[in-house]
Amino acid sequence: MTLYQKYIHTKAGEMLAIADETHLLMLHFINKPSLEEELQIVKQQLKSDVLLQSNKVLDNLEQELNSYFDGKLDSFSTPIKFNFGTPFQQKVWTALCEIPYGETISYKQLAENIGKPTAFRAVANANGKNFITLIVPCHRVIAADGSLGGYSSGIERKELLLEIEKKN
């Protein structure tokens, strides 16, 4: 399997995207503290090096990210694949994809949505381990009291993403 990577400049900062021939596998802001660790997971689990070259998936993603940050895109068509994480984490990430653009839910609501109403701490942990930032919209999950909660790429960035979505 060949993996491709591309650095994409966005209005919220530089991002690193990794894809195979058909799907996006990882997307993160480059200052995410666990980026190197997650990059090693990708290489080890897929037993592949990552070429510093783009492909159609990554080129399409870059166009979509530009449109998103310009306020002209509210859903992504770039195909994604959850190659990593436990079945529970993947269930959480799938549920994240169902949160509508411009809306937020609490960690408790997310836990209820996956049929595990008392597992909100585990849901929050899985949320933070999301491999596909932005497209799998972990930024749309907030604390039950309405505060923003955490965000692995910085709370200011979470505020910016929610603001972009609120304007449209």
mmCIF file with all atom_site columns, C-alpha atoms in Angstrom:
data_model
loop_
_atom_site.group_PDB
_atom_site.id
_atom_site.type_symbol
_atom_site.label_atom_id
_atom_site.label_alt_id
_atom_site.label_comp_id
_atom_site.label_asym_id
_atom_site.label_entity_id
_atom_site.label_seq_id
_atom_site.pdbx_PDB_ins_code
_atom_site.Cartn_x
_atom_site.Cartn_y
_atom_site.Cartn_z
_atom_site.occupancy
_atom_site.B_iso_or_equiv
_atom_site.pdbx_formal_charge
_atom_site.auth_seq_id
_atom_site.auth_comp_id
_atom_site.auth_asym_id
_atom_site.auth_atom_id
_atom_site.pdbx_PDB_model_num
ATOM 1   C CA . MET A 1 1   ? 0.000   0.000  0.000  1.00 0.00 ? 1   MET A CA 1
ATOM 2   C CA . THR A 1 2   ? 1.283   3.445  -0.880 1.00 0.00 ? 2   THR A CA 1
ATOM 3   C CA . LEU A 1 3   ? 0.552   6.353  1.438  1.00 0.00 ? 3   LEU A CA 1
ATOM 4   C CA . TYR A 1 4   ? 0.724   9.996  0.432  1.00 0.00 ? 4   TYR A CA 1
ATOM 5   C CA . GLN A 1 5   ? 1.058   13.115 2.542  1.00 0.00 ? 5   GLN A CA 1
ATOM 6   C CA . LYS A 1 6   ? 0.488   16.765 1.932  1.00 0.00 ? 6   LYS A CA 1
ATOM 7   C CA . TYR A 1 7   ? 0.911   19.851 4.067  1.00 0.00 ? 7   TYR A CA 1
ATOM 8   C CA . ILE A 1 8   ? -2.074  22.135 3.590  1.00 0.00 ? 8   ILE A CA 1
ATOM 9   C CA . HIS A 1 9   ? -2.104  25.768 4.655  1.00 0.00 ? 9   HIS A CA 1
ATOM 10  C CA . THR A 1 10  ? -5.442  26.872 6.132  1.00 0.00 ? 10  THR A CA 1
ATOM 11  C CA . LYS A 1 11  ? -6.736  29.996 7.841  1.00 0.00 ? 11  LYS A CA 1
ATOM 12  C CA . ALA A 1 12  ? -6.506  28.068 11.134 1.00 0.00 ? 12  ALA A CA 1
ATOM 13  C CA . GLY A 1 13  ? -2.934  26.906 10.591 1.00 0.00 ? 13  GLY A CA 1
ATOM 14  C CA . GLU A 1 14  ? -0.886  24.342 8.749  1.00 0.00 ? 14  GLU A CA 1
ATOM 15  C CA . MET A 1 15  ? -2.361  20.839 8.502  1.00 0.00 ? 15  MET A CA 1
ATOM 16  C CA . LEU A 1 16  ? -0.877  17.469 7.608  1.00 0.00 ? 16  LEU A CA 1
ATOM 17  C CA . ALA A 1 17  ? -3.035  15.076 5.595  1.00 0.00 ? 17  ALA A CA 1
ATOM 18  C CA . ILE A 1 18  ? -2.283  11.423 4.846  1.00 0.00 ? 18  ILE A CA 1
ATOM 19  C CA . ALA A 1 19  ? -4.220  9.301  2.374  1.00 0.00 ? 19  ALA A CA 1
ATOM 20  C CA . ASP A 1 20  ? -3.994  6.046  0.497  1.00 0.00 ? 20  ASP A CA 1
ATOM 21  C CA . GLU A 1 21  ? -5.089  5.815  -3.136 1.00 0.00 ? 21  GLU A CA 1
ATOM 22  C CA . THR A 1 22  ? -8.784  6.193  -2.310 1.00 0.00 ? 22  THR A CA 1
ATOM 23  C CA . HIS A 1 23  ? -9.361  7.558  1.227  1.00 0.00 ? 23  HIS A CA 1
ATOM 24  C CA . LEU A 1 24  ? -8.164  10.143 3.707  1.00 0.00 ? 24  LEU A CA 1
ATOM 25  C CA . LEU A 1 25  ? -6.694  8.373  6.740  1.00 0.00 ? 25  LEU A CA 1
ATOM 26  C CA . MET A 1 26  ? -5.370  11.213 8.884  1.00 0.00 ? 26  MET A CA 1
ATOM 27  C CA . LEU A 1 27  ? -5.764  14.989 9.078  1.00 0.00 ? 27  LEU A CA 1
ATOM 28  C CA . HIS A 1 28  ? -4.312  17.109 11.866 1.00 0.00 ? 28  HIS A CA 1
ATOM 29  C CA . PHE A 1 29  ? -3.004  20.559 12.578 1.00 0.00 ? 29  PHE A CA 1
ATOM 30  C CA . ILE A 1 30  ? 0.774   20.205 12.677 1.00 0.00 ? 30  ILE A CA 1
ATOM 31  C CA . ASN A 1 31  ? 1.047   21.566 16.213 1.00 0.00 ? 31  ASN A CA 1
ATOM 32  C CA . LYS A 1 32  ? -1.117  18.791 17.689 1.00 0.00 ? 32  LYS A CA 1
ATOM 33  C CA . PRO A 1 33  ? 0.941   17.396 20.596 1.00 0.00 ? 33  PRO A CA 1
ATOM 34  C CA . SER A 1 34  ? 0.360   13.744 19.613 1.00 0.00 ? 34  SER A CA 1
ATOM 35  C CA . LEU A 1 35  ? 0.981   14.213 15.859 1.00 0.00 ? 35  LEU A CA 1
ATOM 36  C CA . GLU A 1 36  ? 4.285   12.310 15.744 1.00 0.00 ? 36  GLU A CA 1
ATOM 37  C CA . GLU A 1 37  ? 2.834   9.466  17.802 1.00 0.00 ? 37  GLU A CA 1
ATOM 38  C CA . GLU A 1 38  ? -0.164  9.167  15.473 1.00 0.00 ? 38  GLU A CA 1
ATOM 39  C CA . LEU A 1 39  ? 2.060   9.321  12.394 1.00 0.00 ? 39  LEU A CA 1
ATOM 40  C CA . GLN A 1 40  ? 4.016   6.343  13.791 1.00 0.00 ? 40  GLN A CA 1
ATOM 41  C CA . ILE A 1 41  ? 0.743   4.450  14.324 1.00 0.00 ? 41  ILE A CA 1
ATOM 42  C CA . VAL A 1 42  ? -0.173  5.027  10.671 1.00 0.00 ? 42  VAL A CA 1
ATOM 43  C CA . LYS A 1 43  ? 3.216   3.793  9.427  1.00 0.00 ? 43  LYS A CA 1
ATOM 44  C CA . GLN A 1 44  ? 3.336   0.773  11.745 1.00 0.00 ? 44  GLN A CA 1
ATOM 45  C CA . GLN A 1 45  ? -0.233  -0.452 11.349 1.00 0.00 ? 45  GLN A CA 1
ATOM 46  C CA . LEU A 1 46  ? -0.213  -0.065 7.578  1.00 0.00 ? 46  LEU A CA 1
ATOM 47  C CA . LYS A 1 47  ? 3.401   -1.246 7.290  1.00 0.00 ? 47  LYS A CA 1
ATOM 48  C CA . SER A 1 48  ? 4.157   1.544  4.883  1.00 0.00 ? 48  SER A CA 1
ATOM 49  C CA . ASP A 1 49  ? 6.274   4.605  4.560  1.00 0.00 ? 49  ASP A CA 1
ATOM 50  C CA . VAL A 1 50  ? 4.573   7.837  3.656  1.00 0.00 ? 50  VAL A CA 1
ATOM 51  C CA . LEU A 1 51  ? 5.596   9.576  0.449  1.00 0.00 ? 51  LEU A CA 1
ATOM 52  C CA . LEU A 1 52  ? 5.866   13.346 0.576  1.00 0.00 ? 52  LEU A CA 1
ATOM 53  C CA . GLN A 1 53  ? 3.701   13.715 -2.498 1.00 0.00 ? 53  GLN A CA 1
ATOM 54  C CA . SER A 1 54  ? 0.080   14.427 -3.153 1.00 0.00 ? 54  SER A CA 1
ATOM 55  C CA . ASN A 1 55  ? -2.620  12.441 -4.923 1.00 0.00 ? 55  ASN A CA 1
ATOM 56  C CA . LYS A 1 56  ? -6.211  13.048 -6.031 1.00 0.00 ? 56  LYS A CA 1
ATOM 57  C CA . VAL A 1 57  ? -7.646  12.498 -2.543 1.00 0.00 ? 57  VAL A CA 1
ATOM 58  C CA . LEU A 1 58  ? -5.313  15.077 -1.002 1.00 0.00 ? 58  LEU A CA 1
ATOM 59  C CA . ASP A 1 59  ? -5.736  17.597 -3.821 1.00 0.00 ? 59  ASP A CA 1
ATOM 60  C CA . ASN A 1 60  ? -9.526  17.350 -3.463 1.00 0.00 ? 60  ASN A CA 1
ATOM 61  C CA . LEU A 1 61  ? -9.205  17.724 0.314  1.00 0.00 ? 61  LEU A CA 1
ATOM 62  C CA . GLU A 1 62  ? -7.147  20.893 -0.091 1.00 0.00 ? 62  GLU A CA 1
ATOM 63  C CA . GLN A 1 63  ? -9.836  22.437 -2.311 1.00 0.00 ? 63  GLN A CA 1
ATOM 64  C CA . GLU A 1 64  ? -12.548 21.483 0.171  1.00 0.00 ? 64  GLU A CA 1
ATOM 65  C CA . LEU A 1 65  ? -10.606 22.874 3.135  1.00 0.00 ? 65  LEU A CA 1
ATOM 66  C CA . ASN A 1 66  ? -10.123 26.172 1.308  1.00 0.00 ? 66  ASN A CA 1
ATOM 67  C CA . SER A 1 67  ? -13.859 26.342 0.603  1.00 0.00 ? 67  SER A CA 1
ATOM 68  C CA . TYR A 1 68  ? -14.695 25.429 4.219  1.00 0.00 ? 68  TYR A CA 1
ATOM 69  C CA . PHE A 1 69  ? -12.481 28.170 5.637  1.00 0.00 ? 69  PHE A CA 1
ATOM 70  C CA . ASP A 1 70  ? -13.947 30.644 3.136  1.00 0.00 ? 70  ASP A CA 1
ATOM 71  C CA . GLY A 1 71  ? -17.413 29.791 4.490  1.00 0.00 ? 71  GLY A CA 1
ATOM 72  C CA . LYS A 1 72  ? -18.512 28.178 1.216  1.00 0.00 ? 72  LYS A CA 1
ATOM 73  C CA . LEU A 1 73  ? -18.605 24.495 2.221  1.00 0.00 ? 73  LEU A CA 1
ATOM 74  C CA . ASP A 1 74  ? -20.650 22.872 4.959  1.00 0.00 ? 74  ASP A CA 1
ATOM 75  C CA . SER A 1 75  ? -19.993 19.197 4.238  1.00 0.00 ? 75  SER A CA 1
ATOM 76  C CA . PHE A 1 76  ? -16.977 17.337 2.927  1.00 0.00 ? 76  PHE A CA 1
ATOM 77  C CA . SER A 1 77  ? -17.047 14.771 0.138  1.00 0.00 ? 77  SER A CA 1
ATOM 78  C CA . THR A 1 78  ? -13.456 13.585 0.603  1.00 0.00 ? 78  THR A CA 1
ATOM 79  C CA . PRO A 1 79  ? -13.776 9.861  1.345  1.00 0.00 ? 79  PRO A CA 1
ATOM 80  C CA . ILE A 1 80  ? -12.476 8.860  4.776  1.00 0.00 ? 80  ILE A CA 1
ATOM 81  C CA . LYS A 1 81  ? -11.530 5.543  6.324  1.00 0.00 ? 81  LYS A CA 1
ATOM 82  C CA . PHE A 1 82  ? -11.128 4.694  10.011 1.00 0.00 ? 82  PHE A CA 1
ATOM 83  C CA . ASN A 1 83  ? -8.082  2.422  9.895  1.00 0.00 ? 83  ASN A CA 1
ATOM 84  C CA . PHE A 1 84  ? -7.057  3.064  13.471 1.00 0.00 ? 84  PHE A CA 1
ATOM 85  C CA . GLY A 1 85  ? -8.567  3.013  16.923 1.00 0.00 ? 85  GLY A CA 1
ATOM 86  C CA . THR A 1 86  ? -10.670 0.561  18.857 1.00 0.00 ? 86  THR A CA 1
ATOM 87  C CA . PRO A 1 87  ? -14.187 -0.422 17.771 1.00 0.00 ? 87  PRO A CA 1
ATOM 88  C CA . PHE A 1 88  ? -15.527 1.898  20.513 1.00 0.00 ? 88  PHE A CA 1
ATOM 89  C CA . GLN A 1 89  ? -13.443 4.832  19.246 1.00 0.00 ? 89  GLN A CA 1
ATOM 90  C CA . GLN A 1 90  ? -14.567 4.190  15.685 1.00 0.00 ? 90  GLN A CA 1
ATOM 91  C CA . LYS A 1 91  ? -18.199 4.133  16.855 1.00 0.00 ? 91  LYS A CA 1
ATOM 92  C CA . VAL A 1 92  ? -17.667 7.543  18.496 1.00 0.00 ? 92  VAL A CA 1
ATOM 93  C CA . TRP A 1 93  ? -15.986 8.932  15.356 1.00 0.00 ? 93  TRP A CA 1
ATOM 94  C CA . THR A 1 94  ? -18.853 7.690  13.195 1.00 0.00 ? 94  THR A CA 1
ATOM 95  C CA . ALA A 1 95  ? -21.328 9.400  15.537 1.00 0.00 ? 95  ALA A CA 1
ATOM 96  C CA . LEU A 1 96  ? -19.304 12.633 15.307 1.00 0.00 ? 96  LEU A CA 1
ATOM 97  C CA . CYS A 1 97  ? -19.925 12.641 11.549 1.00 0.00 ? 97  CYS A CA 1
ATOM 98  C CA . GLU A 1 98  ? -23.660 12.835 12.245 1.00 0.00 ? 98  GLU A CA 1
ATOM 99  C CA . ILE A 1 99  ? -23.460 16.167 14.106 1.00 0.00 ? 99  ILE A CA 1
ATOM 100 C CA . PRO A 1 100 ? -24.858 18.765 11.696 1.00 0.00 ? 100 PRO A CA 1
ATOM 101 C CA . TYR A 1 101 ? -22.710 21.648 10.497 1.00 0.00 ? 101 TYR A CA 1
ATOM 102 C CA . GLY A 1 102 ? -23.093 24.681 12.718 1.00 0.00 ? 102 GLY A CA 1
ATOM 103 C CA . GLU A 1 103 ? -24.480 22.708 15.656 1.00 0.00 ? 103 GLU A CA 1
ATOM 104 C CA . THR A 1 104 ? -22.889 21.462 18.861 1.00 0.00 ? 104 THR A CA 1
ATOM 105 C CA . ILE A 1 105 ? -23.728 18.674 21.275 1.00 0.00 ? 105 ILE A CA 1
ATOM 106 C CA . SER A 1 106 ? -22.367 17.720 24.686 1.00 0.00 ? 106 SER A CA 1
ATOM 107 C CA . TYR A 1 107 ? -20.119 14.770 25.453 1.00 0.00 ? 107 TYR A CA 1
ATOM 108 C CA . LYS A 1 108 ? -23.086 13.363 27.400 1.00 0.00 ? 108 LYS A CA 1
ATOM 109 C CA . GLN A 1 109 ? -25.351 13.678 24.336 1.00 0.00 ? 109 GLN A CA 1
ATOM 110 C CA . LEU A 1 110 ? -22.706 11.992 22.198 1.00 0.00 ? 110 LEU A CA 1
ATOM 111 C CA . ALA A 1 111 ? -22.498 9.118  24.697 1.00 0.00 ? 111 ALA A CA 1
ATOM 112 C CA . GLU A 1 112 ? -26.300 8.788  24.576 1.00 0.00 ? 112 GLU A CA 1
ATOM 113 C CA . ASN A 1 113 ? -26.200 8.846  20.755 1.00 0.00 ? 113 ASN A CA 1
ATOM 114 C CA . ILE A 1 114 ? -24.003 5.732  20.711 1.00 0.00 ? 114 ILE A CA 1
ATOM 115 C CA . GLY A 1 115 ? -26.109 3.931  23.320 1.00 0.00 ? 115 GLY A CA 1
ATOM 116 C CA . LYS A 1 116 ? -23.622 4.371  26.190 1.00 0.00 ? 116 LYS A CA 1
ATOM 117 C CA . PRO A 1 117 ? -25.214 7.143  28.288 1.00 0.00 ? 117 PRO A CA 1
ATOM 118 C CA . THR A 1 118 ? -22.813 6.813  31.231 1.00 0.00 ? 118 THR A CA 1
ATOM 119 C CA . ALA A 1 119 ? -19.660 6.610  29.106 1.00 0.00 ? 119 ALA A CA 1
ATOM 120 C CA . PHE A 1 120 ? -19.245 10.341 28.519 1.00 0.00 ? 120 PHE A CA 1
ATOM 121 C CA . ARG A 1 121 ? -15.638 10.323 29.844 1.00 0.00 ? 121 ARG A CA 1
ATOM 122 C CA . ALA A 1 122 ? -14.711 7.476  27.495 1.00 0.00 ? 122 ALA A CA 1
ATOM 123 C CA . VAL A 1 123 ? -16.479 9.334  24.681 1.00 0.00 ? 123 VAL A CA 1
ATOM 124 C CA . ALA A 1 124 ? -14.470 12.486 25.460 1.00 0.00 ? 124 ALA A CA 1
ATOM 125 C CA . ASN A 1 125 ? -11.264 10.436 25.400 1.00 0.00 ? 125 ASN A CA 1
ATOM 126 C CA . ALA A 1 126 ? -12.186 8.852  22.044 1.00 0.00 ? 126 ALA A CA 1
ATOM 127 C CA . ASN A 1 127 ? -13.084 12.298 20.731 1.00 0.00 ? 127 ASN A CA 1
ATOM 128 C CA . GLY A 1 128 ? -9.549  13.467 21.499 1.00 0.00 ? 128 GLY A CA 1
ATOM 129 C CA . LYS A 1 129 ? -8.044  10.503 19.655 1.00 0.00 ? 129 LYS A CA 1
ATOM 130 C CA . ASN A 1 130 ? -9.832  11.281 16.390 1.00 0.00 ? 130 ASN A CA 1
ATOM 131 C CA . PHE A 1 131 ? -7.424  10.798 13.468 1.00 0.00 ? 131 PHE A CA 1
ATOM 132 C CA . ILE A 1 132 ? -9.360  12.987 11.023 1.00 0.00 ? 132 ILE A CA 1
ATOM 133 C CA . THR A 1 133 ? -9.685  16.454 12.526 1.00 0.00 ? 133 THR A CA 1
ATOM 134 C CA . LEU A 1 134 ? -12.320 18.809 11.124 1.00 0.00 ? 134 LEU A CA 1
ATOM 135 C CA . ILE A 1 135 ? -13.910 16.360 8.663  1.00 0.00 ? 135 ILE A CA 1
ATOM 136 C CA . VAL A 1 136 ? -14.798 14.154 11.625 1.00 0.00 ? 136 VAL A CA 1
ATOM 137 C CA . PRO A 1 137 ? -16.062 17.178 13.561 1.00 0.00 ? 137 PRO A CA 1
ATOM 138 C CA . CYS A 1 138 ? -14.806 16.608 17.091 1.00 0.00 ? 138 CYS A CA 1
ATOM 139 C CA . HIS A 1 139 ? -14.803 20.411 17.476 1.00 0.00 ? 139 HIS A CA 1
ATOM 140 C CA . ARG A 1 140 ? -18.624 20.314 17.583 1.00 0.00 ? 140 ARG A CA 1
ATOM 141 C CA . VAL A 1 141 ? -18.642 18.581 20.972 1.00 0.00 ? 141 VAL A CA 1
ATOM 142 C CA . ILE A 1 142 ? -18.762 20.838 24.028 1.00 0.00 ? 142 ILE A CA 1
ATOM 143 C CA . ALA A 1 143 ? -19.185 20.431 27.770 1.00 0.00 ? 143 ALA A CA 1
ATOM 144 C CA . ALA A 1 144 ? -22.677 19.969 29.224 1.00 0.00 ? 144 ALA A CA 1
ATOM 145 C CA . ASP A 1 145 ? -22.483 23.429 30.849 1.00 0.00 ? 145 ASP A CA 1
ATOM 146 C CA . GLY A 1 146 ? -22.004 25.045 27.428 1.00 0.00 ? 146 GLY A CA 1
ATOM 147 C CA . SER A 1 147 ? -18.277 25.709 27.838 1.00 0.00 ? 147 SER A CA 1
ATOM 148 C CA . LEU A 1 148 ? -16.057 24.596 25.001 1.00 0.00 ? 148 LEU A CA 1
ATOM 149 C CA . GLY A 1 149 ? -14.288 21.816 26.883 1.00 0.00 ? 149 GLY A CA 1
ATOM 150 C CA . GLY A 1 150 ? -10.983 20.702 25.379 1.00 0.00 ? 150 GLY A CA 1
ATOM 151 C CA . TYR A 1 151 ? -9.517  20.468 21.917 1.00 0.00 ? 151 TYR A CA 1
ATOM 152 C CA . SER A 1 152 ? -6.311  18.653 21.078 1.00 0.00 ? 152 SER A CA 1
ATOM 153 C CA . SER A 1 153 ? -5.179  21.398 18.692 1.00 0.00 ? 153 SER A CA 1
ATOM 154 C CA . GLY A 1 154 ? -5.953  24.273 21.050 1.00 0.00 ? 154 GLY A CA 1
ATOM 155 C CA . ILE A 1 155 ? -9.130  25.841 22.387 1.00 0.00 ? 155 ILE A CA 1
ATOM 156 C CA . GLU A 1 156 ? -8.607  29.008 20.290 1.00 0.00 ? 156 GLU A CA 1
ATOM 157 C CA . ARG A 1 157 ? -8.716  26.881 17.157 1.00 0.00 ? 157 ARG A CA 1
ATOM 158 C CA . LYS A 1 158 ? -11.927 25.182 18.333 1.00 0.00 ? 158 LYS A CA 1
ATOM 159 C CA . GLU A 1 159 ? -13.460 28.632 18.861 1.00 0.00 ? 159 GLU A CA 1
ATOM 160 C CA . LEU A 1 160 ? -12.430 29.649 15.337 1.00 0.00 ? 160 LEU A CA 1
ATOM 161 C CA . LEU A 1 161 ? -13.941 26.532 13.743 1.00 0.00 ? 161 LEU A CA 1
ATOM 162 C CA . LEU A 1 162 ? -17.222 26.975 15.599 1.00 0.00 ? 162 LEU A CA 1
ATOM 163 C CA . GLU A 1 163 ? -17.288 30.664 14.645 1.00 0.00 ? 163 GLU A CA 1
ATOM 164 C CA . ILE A 1 164 ? -16.801 29.816 10.949 1.00 0.00 ? 164 ILE A CA 1
ATOM 165 C CA . GLU A 1 165 ? -19.735 27.403 11.141 1.00 0.00 ? 165 GLU A CA 1
ATOM 166 C CA . LYS A 1 166 ? -21.929 29.813 13.100 1.00 0.00 ? 166 LYS A CA 1
ATOM 167 C CA . LYS A 1 167 ? -21.611 32.514 10.419 1.00 0.00 ? 167 LYS A CA 1
ATOM 168 C CA . ASN A 1 168 ? -23.094 30.338 7.691  1.00 0.00 ? 168 ASN A CA 1
#
